CSV table of N, CA and C in Angstrom, one decimal:
chain,number,residue,atom,x,y,z
A,888,MET,N,9.3,-19.6,19.1
A,888,MET,CA,7.7,-19.6,18.8
A,888,MET,C,7.2,-19.5,17.6
A,889,THR,N,6.8,-20.3,17.7
A,889,THR,CA,5.6,-20.7,16.3
A,889,THR,C,4.9,-19.3,16.0
A,890,ASP,N,4.7,-19.6,14.5
A,890,ASP,CA,3.6,-18.6,14.1
A,890,ASP,C,2.5,-18.2,14.4
A,891,PRO,N,1.7,-17.6,14.1
A,891,PRO,CA,0.6,-17.6,14.1
A,891,PRO,C,0.1,-18.4,12.8
A,892,ASP,N,-1.4,-18.7,13.1
A,892,ASP,CA,-1.7,-20.5,12.0
A,892,ASP,C,-3.2,-19.9,11.6
A,893,THR,N,-3.1,-20.0,10.2
A,893,THR,CA,-4.9,-19.3,9.4
A,893,THR,C,-5.8,-19.2,10.6
A,894,ALA,N,-6.0,-19.7,11.6
A,894,ALA,CA,-7.1,-19.8,12.6
A,894,ALA,C,-7.0,-18.5,12.9
A,895,THR,N,-5.9,-18.0,13.5
A,895,THR,CA,-5.2,-16.7,14.2
A,895,THR,C,-5.7,-15.6,13.5
A,896,PHE,N,-5.2,-16.1,12.5
A,896,PHE,CA,-5.1,-15.0,11.5
A,896,PHE,C,-6.7,-14.2,11.0
A,897,GLU,N,-7.2,-15.4,10.1
A,897,GLU,CA,-8.6,-15.2,10.2
A,897,GLU,C,-9.6,-14.1,11.5
A,898,ARG,N,-9.4,-15.4,12.6
A,898,ARG,CA,-10.2,-14.4,14.3
A,898,ARG,C,-8.7,-12.8,14.1
A,899,LEU,N,-8.1,-12.5,13.8
A,899,LEU,CA,-8.1,-10.6,14.4
A,899,LEU,C,-8.4,-10.5,12.5
A,900,ALA,N,-8.6,-10.7,11.6
A,900,ALA,CA,-9.3,-10.4,10.3
A,900,ALA,C,-10.9,-10.2,10.5
A,901,ARG,N,-12.1,-10.9,11.8
A,901,ARG,CA,-12.9,-10.5,11.6
A,901,ARG,C,-13.3,-9.7,12.6
A,902,LYS,N,-12.0,-10.0,13.6
A,902,LYS,CA,-12.2,-8.9,14.9
A,902,LYS,C,-12.3,-7.1,13.6
A,903,ALA,N,-11.6,-7.5,12.7
A,903,ALA,CA,-10.8,-6.0,11.8
A,903,ALA,C,-12.0,-5.4,11.8
A,904,MET,N,-13.0,-6.5,11.3
A,904,MET,CA,-14.3,-6.0,10.3
A,904,MET,C,-15.4,-5.5,11.7
A,905,ALA,N,-15.3,-6.9,12.5
A,905,ALA,CA,-16.7,-6.1,13.5
A,905,ALA,C,-16.2,-4.7,14.6
A,906,ALA,N,-14.8,-4.3,13.7
A,906,ALA,CA,-14.6,-2.9,14.5
A,906,ALA,C,-14.8,-1.4,12.9
A,907,LEU,N,-15.2,-1.8,12.3
A,907,LEU,CA,-15.8,-1.2,11.5
A,907,LEU,C,-16.8,-0.5,11.8
A,908,PRO,N,-16.8,1.6,11.5
A,908,PRO,CA,-18.2,1.7,11.8
A,908,PRO,C,-19.1,1.1,11.3
A,909,ALA,N,-20.3,1.0,12.2
A,909,ALA,CA,-21.7,0.7,11.6
A,909,ALA,C,-21.8,0.5,10.4
A,910,GLN,N,-22.3,2.2,10.0
A,910,GLN,CA,-22.4,1.8,8.3
A,910,GLN,C,-21.4,1.2,6.9
A,911,PHE,N,-20.6,1.0,8.3
A,911,PHE,CA,-19.5,0.3,7.0
A,911,PHE,C,-20.1,-1.6,6.8
A,912,ARG,N,-20.1,-2.1,8.5
A,912,ARG,CA,-20.4,-3.4,9.0
A,912,ARG,C,-21.7,-4.1,8.3
A,913,GLU,N,-22.5,-2.9,7.9
A,913,GLU,CA,-23.8,-3.5,7.4
A,913,GLU,C,-23.4,-4.1,6.1
A,914,HIS,N,-22.8,-3.5,5.3
A,914,HIS,CA,-22.5,-3.7,4.3
A,914,HIS,C,-22.0,-4.7,4.0
A,915,LEU,N,-21.3,-5.8,4.5
A,915,LEU,CA,-19.8,-6.8,4.1
A,915,LEU,C,-20.7,-8.3,5.2
A,916,ASP,N,-21.7,-8.3,5.1
A,916,ASP,CA,-22.4,-9.7,5.5
A,916,ASP,C,-21.7,-11.0,4.4
A,917,GLY,N,-22.0,-10.6,3.1
A,917,GLY,CA,-22.1,-11.4,2.3
A,917,GLY,C,-19.9,-11.9,1.8
A,918,VAL,N,-19.5,-11.0,2.8
A,918,VAL,CA,-18.1,-11.1,2.2
A,918,VAL,C,-17.2,-11.4,2.9
A,919,ARG,N,-17.0,-12.8,1.9
A,919,ARG,CA,-16.0,-13.7,3.5
A,919,ARG,C,-14.1,-13.3,3.5
A,920,ILE,N,-13.9,-14.4,4.7
A,920,ILE,CA,-12.1,-14.2,4.5
A,920,ILE,C,-11.9,-15.8,4.1
A,921,ARG,N,-10.9,-15.3,3.4
A,921,ARG,CA,-9.5,-16.6,3.1
A,921,ARG,C,-8.6,-16.9,3.9
A,922,ILE,N,-7.8,-17.2,3.9
A,922,ILE,CA,-5.9,-16.7,4.9
A,922,ILE,C,-6.3,-18.0,4.0
A,923,GLU,N,-4.9,-17.5,2.8
A,923,GLU,CA,-3.6,-19.0,2.1
A,923,GLU,C,-2.7,-18.3,2.5
A,924,GLU,N,-2.1,-19.3,2.0
A,924,GLU,CA,0.0,-19.1,2.3
A,924,GLU,C,0.5,-17.7,1.3
A,925,PHE,N,0.0,-18.5,-0.3
A,925,PHE,CA,0.4,-17.3,-1.0
A,925,PHE,C,-0.7,-17.6,-2.0
A,926,ALA,N,-0.4,-15.8,-2.3
A,926,ALA,CA,-1.8,-16.2,-4.0
A,926,ALA,C,-1.1,-16.7,-4.7
A,927,ASP,N,-2.1,-17.7,-5.8
A,927,ASP,CA,-2.3,-18.1,-6.7
A,927,ASP,C,-0.5,-17.5,-8.5
A,928,ARG,N,0.1,-18.2,-8.6
A,928,ARG,CA,0.5,-18.0,-9.7
A,928,ARG,C,-0.2,-17.0,-10.8
A,929,GLU,N,-1.5,-17.6,-10.5
A,929,GLU,CA,-2.8,-16.6,-12.0
A,929,GLU,C,-3.2,-15.5,-10.7
A,930,THR,N,-3.2,-15.8,-10.1
A,930,THR,CA,-3.8,-14.0,-9.8
A,930,THR,C,-2.0,-12.5,-9.6
A,931,LEU,N,-1.3,-14.0,-9.5
A,931,LEU,CA,-0.6,-13.3,-9.2
A,931,LEU,C,0.3,-12.5,-10.9
A,932,ASP,N,0.0,-13.4,-11.7
A,932,ASP,CA,0.0,-12.8,-13.4
A,932,ASP,C,-1.0,-12.1,-13.6
A,933,ALA,N,-2.1,-12.1,-13.6
A,933,ALA,CA,-3.3,-11.4,-14.0
A,933,ALA,C,-2.9,-9.8,-12.7
A,934,LEU,N,-1.9,-9.6,-12.0
A,934,LEU,CA,-1.9,-8.8,-11.5
A,934,LEU,C,-0.6,-7.8,-11.7
A,935,GLY,N,0.6,-8.6,-12.3
A,935,GLY,CA,1.6,-8.5,-13.1
A,935,GLY,C,2.3,-7.9,-11.4
A,936,ILE,N,2.5,-9.1,-10.9
A,936,ILE,CA,3.1,-9.1,-9.6
A,936,ILE,C,3.8,-10.4,-9.8
A,937,ASP,N,5.5,-10.2,-10.0
A,937,ASP,CA,6.3,-11.9,-10.3
A,937,ASP,C,6.7,-12.3,-8.5
A,938,ASP,N,6.8,-11.5,-7.5
A,938,ASP,CA,7.2,-12.0,-6.9
A,938,ASP,C,6.3,-12.9,-5.5
A,939,PRO,N,5.7,-13.7,-5.2
A,939,PRO,CA,4.5,-14.0,-4.9
A,939,PRO,C,4.4,-13.4,-2.5
A,940,TRP,N,5.7,-12.9,-2.4
A,940,TRP,CA,5.8,-11.9,-1.7
A,940,TRP,C,5.5,-10.8,-1.4
A,941,ASP,N,5.3,-10.4,-2.0
A,941,ASP,CA,4.7,-8.8,-2.5
A,941,ASP,C,3.6,-8.5,-2.6
A,942,LEU,N,2.4,-9.7,-2.5
A,942,LEU,CA,1.1,-9.4,-2.0
A,942,LEU,C,0.7,-9.8,-0.6
A,943,THR,N,0.3,-9.1,0.1
A,943,THR,CA,-0.8,-9.7,1.6
A,943,THR,C,-1.7,-10.3,1.3
A,944,GLY,N,-2.7,-9.0,0.5
A,944,GLY,CA,-4.5,-9.6,0.5
A,944,GLY,C,-5.2,-8.4,-0.9
A,945,LEU,N,-5.8,-9.2,-1.2
A,945,LEU,CA,-6.8,-9.2,-2.0
A,945,LEU,C,-8.2,-9.0,-2.3
A,946,TYR,N,-8.8,-8.1,-2.3
A,946,TYR,CA,-10.8,-8.3,-2.6
A,946,TYR,C,-10.2,-8.9,-4.3
A,947,HIS,N,-12.0,-10.2,-3.9
A,947,HIS,CA,-12.2,-11.2,-5.2
A,947,HIS,C,-13.7,-10.6,-5.3
A,948,GLY,N,-13.4,-9.6,-6.4
A,948,GLY,CA,-15.9,-9.9,-6.1
A,948,GLY,C,-15.9,-7.9,-6.8
A,949,ARG,N,-16.8,-7.3,-6.8
A,949,ARG,CA,-17.7,-7.7,-7.6
A,949,ARG,C,-17.9,-6.3,-6.5
A,950,PRO,N,-16.9,-4.8,-6.7
A,950,PRO,CA,-17.7,-3.4,-5.7
A,950,PRO,C,-18.8,-3.2,-5.4
A,951,LEU,N,-19.4,-3.0,-4.5
A,951,LEU,CA,-20.6,-2.4,-4.3
A,951,LEU,C,-21.3,-1.9,-5.5
A,952,ASP,N,-20.6,-0.3,-5.3
A,952,ASP,CA,-21.2,0.2,-6.4
A,952,ASP,C,-21.1,-0.7,-8.3
A,953,GLU,N,-21.3,-1.5,-8.5
A,953,GLU,CA,-20.6,-2.1,-9.3
A,953,GLU,C,-22.3,-3.2,-9.7
A,954,GLN,N,-22.3,-3.6,-7.6
A,954,GLN,CA,-23.3,-5.0,-8.2
A,954,GLN,C,-25.2,-4.3,-8.6
A,955,SER,N,-25.9,-6.0,-8.9
A,955,SER,CA,-26.7,-5.1,-9.3
A,955,SER,C,-27.8,-6.4,-9.4
A,956,ILE,N,-29.2,-6.4,-9.3
A,956,ILE,CA,-30.1,-7.6,-8.8
A,956,ILE,C,-29.9,-7.7,-9.5
A,957,TRP,N,-29.7,-7.6,-11.2
A,957,TRP,CA,-29.4,-8.6,-12.9
A,957,TRP,C,-29.0,-9.1,-12.8
A,958,VAL,N,-27.2,-8.8,-12.1
A,958,VAL,CA,-25.9,-10.2,-12.2
A,958,VAL,C,-26.2,-11.1,-10.9
A,959,SER,N,-26.4,-12.1,-12.0
A,959,SER,CA,-26.7,-13.2,-10.7
A,959,SER,C,-25.7,-15.1,-10.9
A,960,GLY,N,-25.3,-15.7,-10.3
A,960,GLY,CA,-24.4,-16.4,-10.7
A,960,GLY,C,-22.7,-16.3,-10.4
A,961,GLU,N,-22.8,-15.2,-9.5
A,961,GLU,CA,-20.8,-14.3,-9.4
A,961,GLU,C,-21.3,-15.2,-8.3
A,962,MET,N,-19.8,-15.9,-7.1
A,962,MET,CA,-19.7,-16.1,-6.4
A,962,MET,C,-19.8,-14.4,-4.8
A,963,PRO,N,-19.4,-14.9,-3.9
A,963,PRO,CA,-19.5,-13.9,-2.9
A,963,PRO,C,-18.1,-13.5,-2.8
A,964,PRO,N,-17.8,-12.1,-2.8
A,964,PRO,CA,-16.7,-11.5,-2.6
A,964,PRO,C,-16.0,-11.9,-1.3
A,965,VAL,N,-14.6,-12.2,-1.5
A,965,VAL,CA,-13.5,-12.4,-0.7
A,965,VAL,C,-12.3,-12.4,-0.2
A,966,ILE,N,-12.1,-11.3,0.7
A,966,ILE,CA,-11.1,-11.2,1.3
A,966,ILE,C,-9.3,-11.9,1.2
A,967,SER,N,-9.1,-11.9,0.4
A,967,SER,CA,-8.0,-13.3,0.5
A,967,SER,C,-7.4,-11.8,1.5
A,968,LEU,N,-6.6,-13.1,2.5
A,968,LEU,CA,-5.1,-12.6,3.2
A,968,LEU,C,-3.4,-13.6,3.4
A,969,TYR,N,-2.4,-13.1,2.4
A,969,TYR,CA,-1.6,-14.6,1.7
A,969,TYR,C,-0.9,-14.4,3.2
A,970,ARG,N,-0.9,-15.1,4.2
A,970,ARG,CA,-0.2,-15.2,5.3
A,970,ARG,C,1.1,-15.3,5.2
A,971,GLN,N,1.9,-16.7,4.6
A,971,GLN,CA,4.2,-16.0,4.3
A,971,GLN,C,4.2,-14.7,3.9
A,972,PRO,N,3.3,-13.5,3.3
A,972,PRO,CA,3.9,-12.8,2.9
A,972,PRO,C,3.2,-11.8,4.3
A,973,LEU,N,2.5,-11.6,5.0
A,973,LEU,CA,1.5,-10.8,6.3
A,973,LEU,C,3.1,-11.2,6.9
A,974,LEU,N,4.0,-12.4,7.5
A,974,LEU,CA,4.3,-13.3,8.3
A,974,LEU,C,5.2,-12.3,8.3
A,975,ASP,N,5.7,-12.3,6.8
A,975,ASP,CA,7.8,-11.9,6.4
A,975,ASP,C,7.3,-10.4,7.4
A,976,GLU,N,6.4,-9.2,6.5
A,976,GLU,CA,6.1,-8.1,6.6
A,976,GLU,C,6.5,-7.9,7.8
A,977,TRP,N,5.3,-8.8,8.8
A,977,TRP,CA,5.5,-8.5,10.3
A,977,TRP,C,6.7,-9.2,11.3
A,978,ARG,N,7.7,-9.1,10.8
A,978,ARG,CA,9.5,-10.2,11.2
A,978,ARG,C,10.2,-8.7,10.6
A,979,GLU,N,9.9,-8.3,9.2
A,979,GLU,CA,10.6,-7.4,9.2
A,979,GLU,C,10.2,-5.7,9.6
A,980,THR,N,8.9,-5.2,9.9
A,980,THR,CA,8.8,-4.3,10.1
A,980,THR,C,8.6,-3.7,11.7
A,981,GLY,N,8.0,-4.5,12.3
A,981,GLY,CA,7.9,-4.5,13.7
A,981,GLY,C,7.0,-4.3,14.0
A,982,VAL,N,6.3,-4.1,13.1
A,982,VAL,CA,4.4,-4.0,13.1
A,982,VAL,C,3.8,-4.8,13.8
A,983,GLY,N,2.8,-4.6,14.5
A,983,GLY,CA,2.5,-5.7,15.6
A,983,GLY,C,1.4,-7.0,14.5
A,984,LEU,N,1.4,-8.1,15.0
A,984,LEU,CA,0.3,-8.5,13.5
A,984,LEU,C,-1.1,-8.2,13.7
A,985,GLU,N,-1.3,-8.2,14.5
A,985,GLU,CA,-2.4,-7.1,14.9
A,985,GLU,C,-3.4,-6.0,14.0
A,986,ASP,N,-1.7,-5.4,13.6
A,986,ASP,CA,-2.6,-3.7,13.3
A,986,ASP,C,-2.3,-4.4,11.7
A,987,LEU,N,-1.6,-5.0,11.7
A,987,LEU,CA,-0.9,-5.1,9.9
A,987,LEU,C,-2.1,-6.3,9.3
A,988,VAL,N,-2.5,-7.0,10.1
A,988,VAL,CA,-4.0,-7.6,9.0
A,988,VAL,C,-5.0,-6.8,9.4
A,989,THR,N,-5.2,-6.1,10.3
A,989,THR,CA,-6.2,-4.8,10.6
A,989,THR,C,-6.2,-4.1,9.0
A,990,HIS,N,-4.6,-3.2,9.2
A,990,HIS,CA,-4.1,-2.2,7.5
A,990,HIS,C,-5.1,-2.9,6.5
A,991,VAL,N,-4.8,-4.7,6.3
A,991,VAL,CA,-4.7,-5.0,5.3
A,991,VAL,C,-6.2,-5.4,4.8
A,992,VAL,N,-7.4,-5.8,5.6
A,992,VAL,CA,-8.4,-5.9,5.9
A,992,VAL,C,-8.6,-4.2,5.7
A,993,VAL,N,-8.7,-3.8,6.0
A,993,VAL,CA,-9.4,-2.3,5.7
A,993,VAL,C,-9.3,-1.4,4.5
A,994,HIS,N,-7.6,-2.2,3.8
A,994,HIS,CA,-7.6,-1.4,2.7
A,994,HIS,C,-8.3,-2.2,1.4
A,995,GLU,N,-8.7,-4.2,1.9
A,995,GLU,CA,-9.2,-4.7,1.2
A,995,GLU,C,-10.6,-4.3,1.0
A,996,VAL,N,-11.3,-4.2,2.2
A,996,VAL,CA,-12.5,-3.1,2.1
A,996,VAL,C,-12.8,-2.9,1.6
A,997,GLY,N,-12.4,-1.6,1.4
A,997,GLY,CA,-11.6,-0.5,1.0
A,997,GLY,C,-12.6,-0.6,-0.7
A,998,HIS,N,-11.5,-1.4,-2.1
A,998,HIS,CA,-12.3,-2.1,-2.9
A,998,HIS,C,-13.2,-2.2,-2.7
A,999,HIS,N,-14.2,-3.0,-1.6
A,999,HIS,CA,-15.2,-3.4,-1.8
A,999,HIS,C,-16.3,-2.2,-1.6
A,1000,PHE,N,-15.7,-1.3,-1.3
A,1000,PHE,CA,-16.4,0.1,-1.9
A,1000,PHE,C,-16.0,0.6,-3.1
A,1001,GLY,N,-15.6,0.2,-3.6
A,1001,GLY,CA,-15.5,0.5,-4.5
A,1001,GLY,C,-13.8,1.5,-4.9
A,1002,LEU,N,-13.6,1.8,-4.0
A,1002,LEU,CA,-12.1,3.0,-3.7
A,1002,LEU,C,-10.6,2.0,-4.2
A,1003,SER,N,-10.0,3.0,-5.5
A,1003,SER,CA,-9.1,2.9,-5.9
A,1003,SER,C,-8.0,2.6,-5.2
A,1004,ASP,N,-6.8,2.6,-5.1
A,1004,ASP,CA,-5.1,2.0,-4.2
A,1004,ASP,C,-5.4,3.8,-4.5
A,1005,GLU,N,-5.1,4.7,-5.1
A,1005,GLU,CA,-4.7,6.1,-5.1
A,1005,GLU,C,-6.0,6.9,-4.5
A,1006,GLU,N,-7.4,6.2,-4.4
A,1006,GLU,CA,-7.9,6.6,-3.2
A,1006,GLU,C,-7.1,6.7,-1.7
A,1007,MET,N,-7.8,5.5,-1.7
A,1007,MET,CA,-7.2,5.1,-0.5
A,1007,MET,C,-6.2,5.7,-0.1
A,1008,GLU,N,-5.0,5.7,-1.0
A,1008,GLU,CA,-3.8,6.6,-0.7
A,1008,GLU,C,-4.1,8.3,0.3
A,1009,ARG,N,-4.6,8.7,-0.8
A,1009,ARG,CA,-4.9,10.0,-0.6
A,1009,ARG,C,-5.7,10.3,0.7
A,1010,ILE,N,-6.8,9.2,1.9
A,1010,ILE,CA,-7.8,9.4,2.6
A,1010,ILE,C,-6.6,9.2,3.8
A,1011,GLU,N,-6.0,7.8,4.0
A,1011,GLU,CA,-4.6,7.6,4.1
A,1011,GLU,C,-3.6,8.6,4.9
A,1012,ASP,N,-3.0,9.2,3.7
A,1012,ASP,CA,-2.4,10.2,4.3
A,1012,ASP,C,-3.3,11.8,4.9
A,1013,ALA,N,-4.2,11.5,4.5
A,1013,ALA,CA,-5.1,12.7,5.4
A,1013,ALA,C,-5.8,12.4,6.1
A,1014,ALA,N,-5.3,11.3,7.0
A,1014,ALA,CA,-5.7,10.7,8.2
A,1014,ALA,C,-5.1,11.3,9.7
């Protein structure tokens, strides 16, 4: 059996975004999905992460609550999924790949809406 390719990851990520409630989806039009094998060293260093296997996804961009019509010249927001760390977690945990990708996408979408990791953990714990 071969590992799912980047096209499969992108399809799963788009499916996860499409499954979000309409009130969230309507604010995701400009958010792009990018599938990479690993985060680059610059990204890892900026986050204080030593091991590239420890990062499965990342939101790049200005959260909605910080966006302004007065800010121009910025790249559109991007949700990066890191394929190799996701595959590793998939193998180690036995969680379905679609469920895993959905979890990471929803987490990164939370950052698009300005939620911190701590706020998202509280929401998950309460659910």
